[in-house]
RNA sequence: GGGGUCGUAGCUCAGUUUGGUUAGAGCGCCAGUCUGUCACACUGGAGGCCGCGAGUUCGAGUCUCGUCGGCCCCGCCA
């Protein structure tokens, strides 16, 4: 006697045209409904749910055995496909049922800690501990079916465009720039470490030097930084690199990819080419380097209007080269003191000292700062903001970056509160953000750091500025943004050794430093490096956007919590002294 | 590193403001009734380390301190 009767069909495949057929199903018992004179079992697998039916009068022994069935028991079941007396149009198999003739329990299940249903209310920590049960839910399974579709479309699209998938090492050299590395101790070479890749950046550039011309890889990357709802320290990139190309070649390639992906997953036609916007414009109009363009609510800069104001808060900021700007929250003049306080608290999270406001309602201006401003100043501000009856102006004054960042955050918060975000949720707005600064000054270390990474090429006409005004040099870097989410970023790389050396100088590396850290890349660039560039797309985030979820844990089968724990397997864990000794590692105990 | 918030039955939550008999509800579970259910319905029943540890008090789910864990955000991360 075999352990079980192997299925002839799955639980999602049978339809009316199979009526009369003898079938065997395997699956999990989802629910049992015992009506006394009628007995129903919902059998579930990855493909769907099929109803099994027993008529107790006809099969008293069978129903007696069936009464032992509990949720999540694994069974085989044989019977005949029949038309239902009362069809259920809500499920694909709802027109048929299986008249059960025989079955057996293949494996029992303990009572699960939560029900395996779609509309789950159970806290996430318990679901993560029993991830295998959570993953049994059709809702979550559909996410991984979507994720798999993303893999397939990606491989097909890039293969058709002559890309080669080449694997790069998971254990590599630690690099000082960018995110914190995860380190792997070397047993054979004690005291030395491998790093897990933050991205395969240098390897893919070296593949270009090697002449592979078009490389792609769906690859895990690792960054030892704090986690968020849209960030895990282990994540997946669609990594791309090409030779003999310019920025626009990357753009059209990636636009073609997204058009194809949206078509094949959601059946939606996306318009290409995508909009492009410089970093500077994105910041000053939307207060973000990843603006959500599905709605307006743009920022208005009023620095020039208040540069000579009696109101010191504004004029002092202007004196110190800061900016004053505002958002017009249309129709929000009715906001209460409490709501305005909440908005101010919200702005403070982004470093604001405060948030000035002007209400215009019933033809009257109401503002805590109106007594510091002249009537003509208020008039000019309102005009610049396009302020109409019922509007609320929210004003930020700060350093350039902070002023716009605060308003960018306030812009999203207003969109959230007024329901604008809800209204646009089924729209997709792709955008290229371009012309990022090559460098940014890091006050903490007192030096420039690379905004993208140290291999990013400066814009050609800005190369002379590297010697005179490095902070003004623009990079051949670009991000792709979808609905306010950064879904990818890349650049045209430096392929000339002399410019790469100059870049390292600007970053404060001595030639010896640069050689010790990146000598192998500098060497490679000496041997006929082609012009090249690429991009990396965030596969997890793209999948999130396709599914409309804002939780990255919904698209990763075995995710970590926000404190970096895996609740199912209990990692990270302590290891034996012997294991540490073998690696030459000692633990410093904190008091 | 910092801020916010949550932790009470298997699950979701009420009770905490103002300390006071035996800590409640819904779902699930167990038993029974039921011939067309599909979140079956109905009747009955079992089920508690109030996250953990100290403290205050005659008395703590409730107050204080600490600690562990979840979620969200800032910093960090591209």
Short mmCIF file of C-alpha atoms in Angstrom, two decimals, chain A residues 43-420:
data_model
loop_
_atom_site.label_atom_id
_atom_site.label_comp_id
_atom_site.label_asym_id
_atom_site.label_seq_id
_atom_site.Cartn_x
_atom_site.Cartn_y
_atom_site.Cartn_z
CA UNK A 43 -9.12 21.20 0.12
CA UNK A 44 -6.38 23.75 -0.53
CA UNK A 45 -3.10 23.79 -2.38
CA UNK A 46 -1.01 26.44 -4.14
CA UNK A 47 -3.37 26.42 -7.13
CA UNK A 48 -6.67 26.93 -5.38
CA UNK A 49 -9.44 25.37 -3.31
CA UNK A 50 -11.72 22.55 -4.35
CA UNK A 51 -14.78 21.45 -2.39
CA UNK A 52 -15.14 17.78 -1.48
CA UNK A 53 -18.61 16.48 -0.67
CA UNK A 54 -19.94 13.45 1.22
CA UNK A 55 -23.54 12.30 1.42
CA UNK A 56 -23.66 10.61 4.84
CA UNK A 57 -26.73 8.52 4.01
CA UNK A 58 -24.89 6.97 1.06
CA UNK A 59 -21.46 6.69 2.76
CA UNK A 60 -21.87 6.39 6.54
CA UNK A 61 -18.43 4.81 7.09
CA UNK A 62 -16.69 7.48 4.99
CA UNK A 63 -18.28 10.39 6.84
CA UNK A 64 -17.39 8.76 10.15
CA UNK A 65 -13.71 8.82 9.15
CA UNK A 66 -14.04 12.34 7.73
CA UNK A 67 -15.21 13.68 11.08
CA UNK A 68 -11.60 13.18 12.27
CA UNK A 69 -10.30 15.73 9.77
CA UNK A 70 -9.01 19.00 11.21
CA UNK A 71 -7.60 22.15 9.72
CA UNK A 72 -4.24 21.74 7.97
CA UNK A 73 -4.29 17.95 7.86
CA UNK A 74 -2.68 16.76 4.62
CA UNK A 75 -4.84 14.25 2.77
CA UNK A 76 -5.36 12.48 -0.52
CA UNK A 77 -8.91 12.28 -1.76
CA UNK A 78 -10.44 10.38 -4.67
CA UNK A 79 -13.85 10.89 -6.16
CA UNK A 80 -15.91 12.01 -9.11
CA UNK A 81 -16.21 15.56 -10.39
CA UNK A 82 -19.84 16.72 -10.16
CA UNK A 83 -21.81 19.85 -10.88
CA UNK A 84 -22.78 21.65 -7.67
CA UNK A 85 -26.39 21.93 -6.73
CA UNK A 86 -25.62 25.39 -5.28
CA UNK A 87 -22.73 26.90 -7.22
CA UNK A 88 -20.39 29.46 -5.66
CA UNK A 89 -19.44 32.07 -8.29
CA UNK A 90 -16.85 33.63 -5.98
CA UNK A 91 -14.15 31.00 -6.56
CA UNK A 92 -12.82 29.59 -9.86
CA UNK A 93 -13.73 26.01 -8.96
CA UNK A 94 -17.09 27.09 -7.53
CA UNK A 95 -19.24 25.41 -10.16
CA UNK A 96 -18.03 21.90 -9.37
CA UNK A 97 -17.33 19.68 -6.38
CA UNK A 98 -15.84 16.23 -5.85
CA UNK A 99 -18.21 13.51 -4.69
CA UNK A 100 -15.79 11.86 -2.28
CA UNK A 101 -15.31 8.12 -2.65
CA UNK A 102 -12.18 7.51 -0.58
CA UNK A 103 -9.48 9.47 1.21
CA UNK A 104 -6.80 9.08 3.83
CA UNK A 105 -4.84 11.29 6.15
CA UNK A 106 -1.26 11.58 4.87
CA UNK A 107 -0.14 13.73 7.78
CA UNK A 108 -1.84 15.27 10.76
CA UNK A 109 -1.36 18.84 11.95
CA UNK A 110 -1.35 20.34 15.37
CA UNK A 111 -3.80 23.16 15.83
CA UNK A 112 -2.07 26.08 14.10
CA UNK A 113 -1.38 29.19 16.22
CA UNK A 114 -3.44 31.27 13.81
CA UNK A 115 -5.95 30.56 11.09
CA UNK A 116 -4.70 30.14 7.55
CA UNK A 117 -6.99 32.75 5.99
CA UNK A 118 -6.47 35.79 3.79
CA UNK A 119 -7.99 38.44 6.03
CA UNK A 120 -5.52 37.89 8.83
CA UNK A 121 -5.33 40.12 11.89
CA UNK A 122 -2.57 38.25 13.69
CA UNK A 123 0.47 40.28 14.73
CA UNK A 124 3.42 40.03 12.43
CA UNK A 125 5.88 38.60 14.97
CA UNK A 126 3.81 35.45 15.43
CA UNK A 127 3.37 35.13 11.69
CA UNK A 128 7.14 35.44 11.22
CA UNK A 129 7.83 32.77 13.83
CA UNK A 130 5.52 30.40 11.98
CA UNK A 131 6.43 31.73 8.56
CA UNK A 132 5.67 28.38 6.86
CA UNK A 133 2.06 28.72 7.99
CA UNK A 134 1.85 32.39 7.03
CA UNK A 135 3.24 31.52 3.61
CA UNK A 136 0.48 28.94 3.20
CA UNK A 137 -2.03 31.81 2.93
CA UNK A 138 -3.16 32.39 -0.68
CA UNK A 139 -2.66 36.17 -0.26
CA UNK A 140 1.02 35.77 0.53
CA UNK A 141 1.51 32.99 -2.04
CA UNK A 142 0.23 35.32 -4.74
CA UNK A 143 3.03 37.77 -3.85
CA UNK A 144 5.68 35.14 -4.56
CA UNK A 145 3.93 34.09 -7.75
CA UNK A 146 4.22 37.76 -8.79
CA UNK A 147 7.84 37.91 -7.69
CA UNK A 148 8.57 34.82 -9.76
CA UNK A 149 6.93 36.48 -12.76
CA UNK A 150 9.27 39.44 -12.28
CA UNK A 151 12.25 37.04 -12.43
CA UNK A 152 10.94 35.47 -15.64
CA UNK A 153 10.21 38.74 -17.44
CA UNK A 154 13.61 40.08 -16.37
CA UNK A 155 15.53 37.08 -17.63
CA UNK A 156 13.59 36.99 -20.89
CA UNK A 157 13.89 40.72 -21.61
CA UNK A 158 17.60 40.99 -20.98
CA UNK A 159 18.43 37.70 -22.67
CA UNK A 160 16.58 38.92 -25.77
CA UNK A 161 18.73 42.06 -25.64
CA UNK A 162 21.99 40.08 -25.69
CA UNK A 163 22.76 40.33 -21.99
CA UNK A 164 24.75 37.59 -20.30
CA UNK A 165 24.00 36.63 -16.72
CA UNK A 166 27.30 36.20 -14.93
CA UNK A 167 27.64 35.50 -11.22
CA UNK A 168 29.94 37.60 -9.08
CA UNK A 169 31.45 36.61 -5.71
CA UNK A 170 29.41 36.76 -2.52
CA UNK A 171 32.62 36.93 -0.54
CA UNK A 172 34.73 39.86 -1.61
CA UNK A 173 37.00 42.61 -0.39
CA UNK A 174 35.62 45.11 2.11
CA UNK A 175 35.42 48.63 0.69
CA UNK A 176 35.39 51.75 2.80
CA UNK A 177 32.83 53.81 0.85
CA UNK A 178 29.07 53.58 1.14
CA UNK A 179 27.16 51.41 3.56
CA UNK A 180 28.57 49.37 6.43
CA UNK A 181 29.80 45.97 5.28
CA UNK A 182 28.83 42.58 6.63
CA UNK A 183 32.08 40.79 7.36
CA UNK A 184 32.96 37.12 7.06
CA UNK A 185 36.03 36.02 9.02
CA UNK A 186 38.64 33.98 7.21
CA UNK A 187 39.66 30.77 8.99
CA UNK A 188 42.61 30.08 6.73
CA UNK A 189 43.91 33.65 7.02
CA UNK A 190 43.15 34.58 10.61
CA UNK A 191 42.52 38.23 11.33
CA UNK A 192 41.40 38.86 7.77
CA UNK A 193 37.85 39.24 6.54
CA UNK A 194 35.77 38.94 3.45
CA UNK A 195 32.85 41.32 3.00
CA UNK A 196 29.45 40.51 1.59
CA UNK A 197 28.82 42.76 -1.43
CA UNK A 198 26.82 45.99 -1.00
CA UNK A 199 26.48 45.55 -4.74
CA UNK A 200 28.61 43.81 -7.39
CA UNK A 201 29.70 47.28 -8.59
CA UNK A 202 33.40 46.74 -9.12
CA UNK A 203 33.04 43.24 -10.49
CA UNK A 204 30.57 44.29 -13.12
CA UNK A 205 32.88 47.09 -14.22
CA UNK A 206 35.73 44.61 -14.48
CA UNK A 207 33.47 42.36 -16.58
CA UNK A 208 33.20 45.31 -18.98
CA UNK A 209 36.99 45.60 -19.10
CA UNK A 210 36.99 41.85 -19.78
CA UNK A 211 34.86 42.51 -22.86
CA UNK A 212 31.53 40.95 -21.87
CA UNK A 213 29.82 44.09 -23.12
CA UNK A 214 26.35 43.45 -21.68
CA UNK A 215 26.03 41.94 -18.21
CA UNK A 216 23.01 41.32 -16.04
CA UNK A 217 22.43 39.45 -12.82
CA UNK A 218 19.60 39.00 -10.36
CA UNK A 219 21.72 39.21 -7.27
CA UNK A 220 21.56 39.48 -3.49
CA UNK A 221 23.20 42.54 -1.94
CA UNK A 222 23.95 43.16 1.72
CA UNK A 223 24.12 46.38 3.70
CA UNK A 224 24.57 46.43 7.44
CA UNK A 225 22.30 49.41 8.11
CA UNK A 226 19.11 49.78 10.13
CA UNK A 227 15.99 48.23 8.63
CA UNK A 228 12.74 49.91 7.64
CA UNK A 229 9.36 48.91 6.31
CA UNK A 230 10.82 49.12 2.80
CA UNK A 231 14.38 48.07 3.62
CA UNK A 232 16.01 44.76 4.63
CA UNK A 233 19.72 44.38 4.96
CA UNK A 234 19.62 41.50 2.54
CA UNK A 235 17.87 42.48 -0.70
CA UNK A 236 17.78 41.69 -4.40
CA UNK A 237 18.94 43.81 -7.30
CA UNK A 238 18.54 43.48 -11.03
CA UNK A 239 22.11 44.48 -11.80
CA UNK A 240 22.96 45.80 -15.28
CA UNK A 241 26.18 46.99 -16.94
CA UNK A 242 26.86 47.87 -20.61
CA UNK A 243 29.83 48.98 -22.71
CA UNK A 244 30.06 51.54 -25.52
CA UNK A 245 26.93 53.34 -24.42
CA UNK A 246 25.75 56.68 -23.13
CA UNK A 247 23.18 57.60 -20.54
CA UNK A 248 20.31 57.60 -23.05
CA UNK A 249 21.05 53.98 -24.01
CA UNK A 250 20.48 52.95 -20.41
CA UNK A 251 17.31 55.01 -20.25
CA UNK A 252 15.72 53.45 -23.33
CA UNK A 253 16.77 49.94 -22.29
CA UNK A 254 15.26 50.31 -18.83
CA UNK A 255 12.14 52.06 -20.12
CA UNK A 256 11.63 49.10 -22.45
CA UNK A 257 12.03 46.80 -19.47
CA UNK A 258 9.43 48.54 -17.33
CA UNK A 259 6.97 48.78 -20.22
CA UNK A 260 7.35 45.05 -20.76
CA UNK A 261 7.18 44.22 -17.05
CA UNK A 262 4.01 46.24 -16.45
CA UNK A 263 2.41 44.76 -19.55
CA UNK A 264 3.20 41.16 -18.58
CA UNK A 265 2.35 41.43 -14.90
CA UNK A 266 -0.50 43.92 -14.58
CA UNK A 267 -1.53 44.12 -18.23
CA UNK A 268 -1.00 47.88 -18.08
CA UNK A 269 0.46 49.95 -20.94
CA UNK A 270 3.08 52.31 -19.51
CA UNK A 271 4.00 55.40 -21.56
CA UNK A 272 7.65 55.73 -22.59
CA UNK A 273 9.93 57.63 -22.73
CA UNK A 274 9.67 58.57 -19.07
CA UNK A 275 9.86 62.14 -17.78
CA UNK A 276 13.28 63.45 -16.79
CA UNK A 277 14.09 66.00 -14.13
CA UNK A 278 17.32 67.27 -12.68
CA UNK A 279 18.11 66.68 -9.02
CA UNK A 280 18.00 70.42 -8.45
CA UNK A 281 14.55 70.77 -9.98
CA UNK A 282 13.23 67.74 -8.08
CA UNK A 283 14.43 69.22 -4.81
CA UNK A 284 13.17 72.76 -5.35
CA UNK A 285 9.78 71.78 -6.81
CA UNK A 286 8.99 68.66 -4.79
CA UNK A 287 11.44 68.66 -1.87
CA UNK A 288 12.74 65.20 -2.67
CA UNK A 289 15.23 63.46 -4.92
CA UNK A 290 12.50 60.87 -5.50
CA UNK A 291 9.41 62.97 -6.08
CA UNK A 292 5.95 61.48 -6.43
CA UNK A 293 4.57 63.14 -9.56
CA UNK A 294 1.12 61.62 -9.38
CA UNK A 295 -0.07 64.88 -7.85
CA UNK A 296 0.95 68.55 -7.81
CA UNK A 297 1.14 70.36 -4.48
CA UNK A 298 4.43 71.92 -5.58
CA UNK A 299 6.77 74.00 -3.48
CA UNK A 300 7.02 77.75 -4.08
CA UNK A 301 10.26 79.48 -3.18
CA UNK A 302 9.76 82.92 -1.63
CA UNK A 303 13.33 83.64 -0.57
CA UNK A 304 13.54 86.80 -2.73
CA UNK A 305 10.24 88.13 -1.37
CA UNK A 306 11.37 88.07 2.26
CA UNK A 307 15.09 88.82 1.94
CA UNK A 308 14.64 92.29 3.43
CA UNK A 309 11.79 91.43 5.75
CA UNK A 310 11.54 92.88 9.24
CA UNK A 311 10.86 89.30 10.31
CA UNK A 312 14.31 88.22 11.43
CA UNK A 313 13.58 84.49 11.20
CA UNK A 314 13.23 84.91 7.43
CA UNK A 315 15.78 87.60 6.66
CA UNK A 316 18.50 85.99 8.78
CA UNK A 317 18.04 82.71 6.94
CA UNK A 318 18.38 84.57 3.65
CA UNK A 319 21.50 86.32 4.95
CA UNK A 320 23.10 82.96 5.71
CA UNK A 321 22.31 81.71 2.18
CA UNK A 322 19.31 79.62 3.28
CA UNK A 323 15.94 79.43 1.61
CA UNK A 324 12.36 80.30 2.48
CA UNK A 325 9.69 78.30 0.70
CA UNK A 326 6.14 77.10 1.13
CA UNK A 327 3.47 74.58 0.25
CA UNK A 328 -0.07 75.65 -0.49
CA UNK A 329 -2.33 73.08 1.18
CA UNK A 330 -5.43 73.83 -0.89
CA UNK A 331 -8.61 73.92 1.12
CA UNK A 332 -6.92 73.22 4.45
CA UNK A 333 -7.57 76.60 6.11
CA UNK A 334 -9.99 74.82 8.40
CA UNK A 335 -7.16 72.93 10.11
CA UNK A 336 -7.40 73.19 13.88
CA UNK A 337 -4.65 74.32 16.18
CA UNK A 338 -4.10 70.67 17.08
CA UNK A 339 -3.72 69.61 13.45
CA UNK A 340 -1.25 72.43 12.83
CA UNK A 341 0.71 71.41 15.91
CA UNK A 342 0.81 67.85 14.61
CA UNK A 343 2.14 69.10 11.28
CA UNK A 344 4.79 71.13 13.08
CA UNK A 345 5.83 68.08 15.12
CA UNK A 346 5.94 66.12 11.89
CA UNK A 347 8.22 68.75 10.31
CA UNK A 348 10.49 68.68 13.35
CA UNK A 349 11.34 65.05 12.68
CA UNK A 350 13.09 66.29 9.58
CA UNK A 351 15.07 68.88 11.48
CA UNK A 352 12.66 71.84 11.27
CA UNK A 353 12.80 74.31 14.11
CA UNK A 354 9.21 75.18 13.39
CA UNK A 355 6.64 75.47 10.65
CA UNK A 356 5.05 78.86 9.96
CA UNK A 357 1.52 78.96 8.58
CA UNK A 358 -0.88 81.38 7.01
CA UNK A 359 -4.60 80.63 6.80
CA UNK A 360 -6.78 82.52 4.34
CA UNK A 361 -10.41 82.03 5.15
CA UNK A 362 -13.51 84.25 4.95
CA UNK A 363 -11.33 86.80 3.16
CA UNK A 364 -9.24 87.17 6.31
CA UNK A 365 -5.57 86.33 6.84
CA UNK A 366 -4.86 84.42 10.05
CA UNK A 367 -1.27 83.67 10.99
CA UNK A 368 0.97 83.75 14.05
CA UNK A 369 3.63 85.54 11.98
CA UNK A 370 1.36 88.13 10.32
CA UNK A 371 2.31 90.76 12.89
CA UNK A 372 5.97 90.47 11.86
CA UNK A 373 5.27 90.82 8.16
CA UNK A 374 4.14 93.89 6.26
CA UNK A 375 0.83 93.81 4.43
CA UNK A 376 2.55 93.98 1.07
CA UNK A 377 4.83 91.10 2.04
CA UNK A 378 1.86 88.93 2.95
CA UNK A 379 0.17 89.92 -0.28
CA UNK A 380 3.23 88.98 -2.34
CA UNK A 381 3.62 85.66 -0.52
CA UNK A 382 -0.04 84.79 -1.10
CA UNK A 383 0.24 85.74 -4.75
CA UNK A 384 3.38 83.62 -5.21
CA UNK A 385 1.57 80.69 -3.59
CA UNK A 386 -1.56 81.13 -5.69
CA UNK A 387 -3.41 81.41 -2.40
CA UNK A 388 -7.19 81.42 -2.67
CA UNK A 389 -10.05 81.41 -0.21
CA UNK A 390 -9.80 78.38 2.10
CA UNK A 391 -6.11 77.71 1.55
CA UNK A 392 -3.41 77.03 4.11
CA UNK A 393 0.20 78.02 3.45
CA UNK A 394 2.93 76.10 5.26
CA UNK A 395 6.27 77.88 5.30
CA UNK A 396 9.73 76.53 5.99
CA UNK A 397 12.91 78.55 6.32
CA UNK A 398 16.20 76.74 6.66
CA UNK A 399 19.36 75.75 4.84
CA UNK A 400 18.75 74.87 1.19
CA UNK A 401 18.66 71.12 1.65
CA UNK A 402 16.72 71.09 4.89
CA UNK A 403 14.17 73.70 3.79
CA UNK A 404 13.15 71.67 0.76
CA UNK A 405 13.40 68.29 2.49
CA UNK A 406 11.02 69.46 5.21
CA UNK A 407 8.51 70.75 2.68
CA UNK A 408 8.89 67.57 0.64
CA UNK A 409 7.89 65.57 3.70
CA UNK A 410 5.06 67.99 4.53
CA UNK A 411 3.86 67.72 0.92
CA UNK A 412 3.47 63.96 1.25
CA UNK A 413 1.82 64.31 4.66
CA UNK A 414 -0.75 66.78 3.27
CA UNK A 415 -1.39 64.44 0.34
CA UNK A 416 -1.95 61.64 2.83
CA UNK A 417 -4.25 63.68 5.08
CA UNK A 418 -6.36 65.14 2.29
CA UNK A 419 -6.88 61.79 0.59
CA UNK A 420 -4.95 62.80 -2.54
#
